[in-house]
Amino acid sequence: MRVYNFSPGPAVLPREVLEQARDELLDWNGDGMSVMEVSHRGKAFVACAAEAEADLRELLAIPAGYKVLFMQGGATLQFSAIPLNLTDRDSVVDHVNTGHWSKKATSEAQRYCKVNVAADAAASKYCDLPAQTEWRLTPGAAYLHYTPNETIGGVEFPFVPEAGVPLVADMSSTILSRPLDVSRFGLIYAGAQKNIGPAGLCVVIVREELLGRARAATPSVLDFKLVADDNSMLNTPPTFGWYFAGLVFKWLKRQGGLAHMGAQNRAKAMKLYRAIDESGFYTNPVAPACRSWMNVPFTLARPELDKTFVAGARAAGLVNLEGHRSVGGMRASLYNAMPPEGVDVLVAFMGDFARRHA
Ligand SMILES: *Cc1c(COP(=O)(O)O)cnc(C)c1O
């Protein structure tokens, strides 16, 4: 039986897409082989890869002048690839620390160049965003890095920062959740396993003028220019992940694109936040203006009931609600593939649980 899977990642995938992948598994494209068994240089896979890129470009309305790269190593390898490509040892980059993932990106960047932490949300315990007027930006910085959605803290930027230098964004847990003005960014990157497809793929969208600046010692497979020049096939790409991402992009188009997903994601999140706020039993600690649509952490009035909550939820078909080990409590991740009915069932369960245990 399929459950409602609220995992932060690897996360729920659209049922329809899983069914299609299953149906095509033994014989993809009529050749009597699965997509995992064919050459990445063959005509069929090259066409599949190009179609996935074209559909992603259409969904995000990616303007001309941007390359789309299908890389490996997750978002974490980009924490290194980005400074290797865009800085030298003496460069200064600005980072905004708003929680777990932005701090990880910051500490990795510190191995390669000078990092100015332009703002840090520590004073709010990473439950609010530092006002942009208070950021201490470096004139002439190589770029400004930020994390639009903090997957663990459940804090999401309701705006795109003004940078004046290339804006670099780790969109792992928010890409494709709503329409986006890509032209505001120098580089966007996202590990696939939240809102795109299976783990193993990392999508990078980069302005062409940022290519060709990699340090001499940069591994070829991390050099954005070399990867772009070879259509992300410098070496064997994660073919199944790329194919599957393509199916997800087609599914998103059938749903009505990102305008539809944005409206649906907003409605899903608002329903859950309202249930939390009105319960008198559950609490979400994040400032209302920057509450994430994708990851909703919450605690119970009586933390000793956490295990009972998790067990009861599981029995109701609601799984992976445990909060991150560093935070405790609960977290419901509501990525694109979580249907609105899943949130309805969760909200009903939570209401019932609160009435029985208040
Ligand atoms: C999950 C996540 C990462 C780490 O992704 P990996 O693919 O495991 O490297 C980085 N940043 C954000 C915002 C994430 O949600």
PDB file of C-alpha atoms and ligand atoms in Angstrom, residues 73-77 79 101 147 149 151 170 172-173 191 193-194, ligand 1:
ATOM      1  CA  GLY A  73      27.617  14.858  -6.194  1.00  0.00           C
ATOM      2  CA  GLY A  74      24.424  16.443  -4.926  1.00  0.00           C
ATOM      3  CA  ALA A  75      24.078  19.995  -3.718  1.00  0.00           C
ATOM      4  CA  THR A  76      26.962  19.332  -1.348  1.00  0.00           C
ATOM      5  CA  LEU A  77      29.539  19.026  -4.116  1.00  0.00           C
ATOM      6  CA  PHE A  79      29.400  23.944  -2.157  1.00  0.00           C
ATOM      7  CA  TRP A 101      22.364  24.269   4.834  1.00  0.00           C
ATOM      8  CA  THR A 147      19.650  29.379   0.657  1.00  0.00           C
ATOM      9  CA  ASN A 149      14.585  27.486   1.580  1.00  0.00           C
ATOM     10  CA  THR A 151      14.947  22.402   4.559  1.00  0.00           C
ATOM     11  CA  ASP A 170      20.860  26.627  -3.233  1.00  0.00           C
ATOM     12  CA  SER A 172      17.490  22.080  -3.467  1.00  0.00           C
ATOM     13  CA  SER A 173      14.241  22.060  -1.514  1.00  0.00           C
ATOM     14  CA  GLY A 191      19.980  18.330  -5.634  1.00  0.00           C
ATOM     15  CA  GLN A 193      15.943  14.215  -4.408  1.00  0.00           C
ATOM     16  CA  LYS A 194      13.545  16.830  -2.993  1.00  0.00           C
TER      17      LYS A 194
HETATM   18  C1  LIG B   1      19.176  18.263   0.948  1.00  0.00           C
HETATM   19  C2  LIG B   1      19.857  19.570   0.831  1.00  0.00           C
HETATM   20  C3  LIG B   1      21.237  19.682   0.581  1.00  0.00           C
HETATM   21  C4  LIG B   1      22.137  18.474   0.490  1.00  0.00           C
HETATM   22  O1  LIG B   1      21.889  17.789  -0.672  1.00  0.00           O
HETATM   23  P1  LIG B   1      22.805  16.535  -1.093  1.00  0.00           P
HETATM   24  O2  LIG B   1      22.223  16.203  -2.420  1.00  0.00           O
HETATM   25  O3  LIG B   1      22.619  15.483  -0.049  1.00  0.00           O
HETATM   26  O4  LIG B   1      24.195  17.004  -1.177  1.00  0.00           O
HETATM   27  C5  LIG B   1      21.775  20.936   0.440  1.00  0.00           C
HETATM   28  N1  LIG B   1      21.027  22.036   0.538  1.00  0.00           N
HETATM   29  C6  LIG B   1      19.699  21.987   0.777  1.00  0.00           C
HETATM   30  C7  LIG B   1      18.911  23.254   0.871  1.00  0.00           C
HETATM   31  C8  LIG B   1      19.074  20.754   0.927  1.00  0.00           C
HETATM   32  O5  LIG B   1      17.757  20.694   1.172  1.00  0.00           O
END
